């Protein structure tokens, strides 16, 4: 491990001067590090080519929604098999879309965890073999750090420090972010993640999978004030969340209105969504105030939610905060965010060894 790390660090230093040169000026004016990002932690096979950690040259996402749809959720074994089928074509497309040859790549960054182990292993082993064949460094990345760094792929990224709300299918947390790679966990969900609550409520109502985007669309046709659901933990002085009671409240509503709830679905999802959005907005705004930060970031799949984007912008800006939310394509799982954070680790000489493995769970 020691030898391998030093050897690879040397190669990395060589890389900034030789391998990745600015495509426009052919290295005469400016040196770039071009990184291939790979993401296979759940149900998307994604690859992207990113220069200097913030310029997306290409981003390809192959979704498995159609595969898992009949089961109402992700089937891990099927996910791994589909990643195996998709990984090589997706990587090849990302490289050709970037208009480069694979020899121009300076390094590979790949999701190492958390996620489904079988799914992670496909991208991780591919990255290992690919970087070995090209004789370039590679680095395993925490998926959650990828989401946090997705804001740096946009044109007006936040200055440090800032607070970030990460709301996805598996995690809902608030971080105080002091650098690209340093985060203090301020609070997190004690049970379901926000995205998980969206998915479970959608399943209860027979709206299909994944539920977040469907509820987002359908809620526009409903009136949130018609059905009021609880705002769990909103009055607590902690930055923790709890969404499982809210999900149970929706289930109880359906049971007590079993004869006519089908006619009220738009109001039910609008009421549910408003409760989630109220809690997420309240917590992130107060977290920023507690830390004296002027900038907040909202990342992860749930950050694609239209009502959440609108409400956080409105409430945070009223308190004088600047809000950073990535474009919808960068909220869900993608490989550009993995390459973006990979750049900062690689720049600091952090690389992954051939003997390293994936991980399924993690806290940052
Ligand atoms: O970050 P992500 O793509 O994958 C994970 O790392 O989990 O997040 C997926 C989650 C799913 O639970 C999905 O239902 C939710 O993000 N989601 C949404 C929306 N789009 C995706 N939730 C609410 N509104 C949306 N528009
Ligand atoms: Zn994610």
PDB file of C-alpha atoms and ligand atoms in Angstrom, residues 39 41-42 44 114 143-144 146-147 166-171 300-301 331-334 337, ligand 2:
ATOM      1  CA  UNK A  39     -21.108   6.404 -10.635  1.00  0.00           C
ATOM      2  CA  UNK A  41     -24.140   3.256  -6.486  1.00  0.00           C
ATOM      3  CA  UNK A  42     -27.826   2.579  -7.152  1.00  0.00           C
ATOM      4  CA  UNK A  44     -28.109   4.837 -12.642  1.00  0.00           C
ATOM      5  CA  UNK A 114     -22.444   4.294   0.275  1.00  0.00           C
ATOM      6  CA  UNK A 143     -21.183   9.532  -2.973  1.00  0.00           C
ATOM      7  CA  UNK A 144     -22.434  12.091  -0.412  1.00  0.00           C
ATOM      8  CA  UNK A 146     -20.114  14.059  -4.621  1.00  0.00           C
ATOM      9  CA  UNK A 147     -23.601  15.495  -4.038  1.00  0.00           C
ATOM     10  CA  UNK A 166     -28.329  16.929   1.311  1.00  0.00           C
ATOM     11  CA  UNK A 167     -31.688  15.275   0.636  1.00  0.00           C
ATOM     12  CA  UNK A 168     -31.669  12.062  -1.376  1.00  0.00           C
ATOM     13  CA  UNK A 169     -33.251   8.618  -1.427  1.00  0.00           C
ATOM     14  CA  UNK A 170     -30.954   7.269   1.277  1.00  0.00           C
ATOM     15  CA  UNK A 171     -29.824  10.339   3.252  1.00  0.00           C
ATOM     16  CA  UNK A 300     -29.336  15.459  -3.818  1.00  0.00           C
ATOM     17  CA  UNK A 301     -32.289  14.007  -5.743  1.00  0.00           C
ATOM     18  CA  UNK A 331     -29.381  16.987  -8.378  1.00  0.00           C
ATOM     19  CA  UNK A 332     -29.973  13.306  -9.104  1.00  0.00           C
ATOM     20  CA  UNK A 333     -27.152  10.778  -9.291  1.00  0.00           C
ATOM     21  CA  UNK A 334     -24.554  11.635 -11.910  1.00  0.00           C
ATOM     22  CA  UNK A 337     -20.167  15.372  -9.285  1.00  0.00           C
TER      23      UNK A 337
HETATM   24 ZN1  LIG B   2     -27.322  10.207  -4.725  1.00  0.00          ZN
END
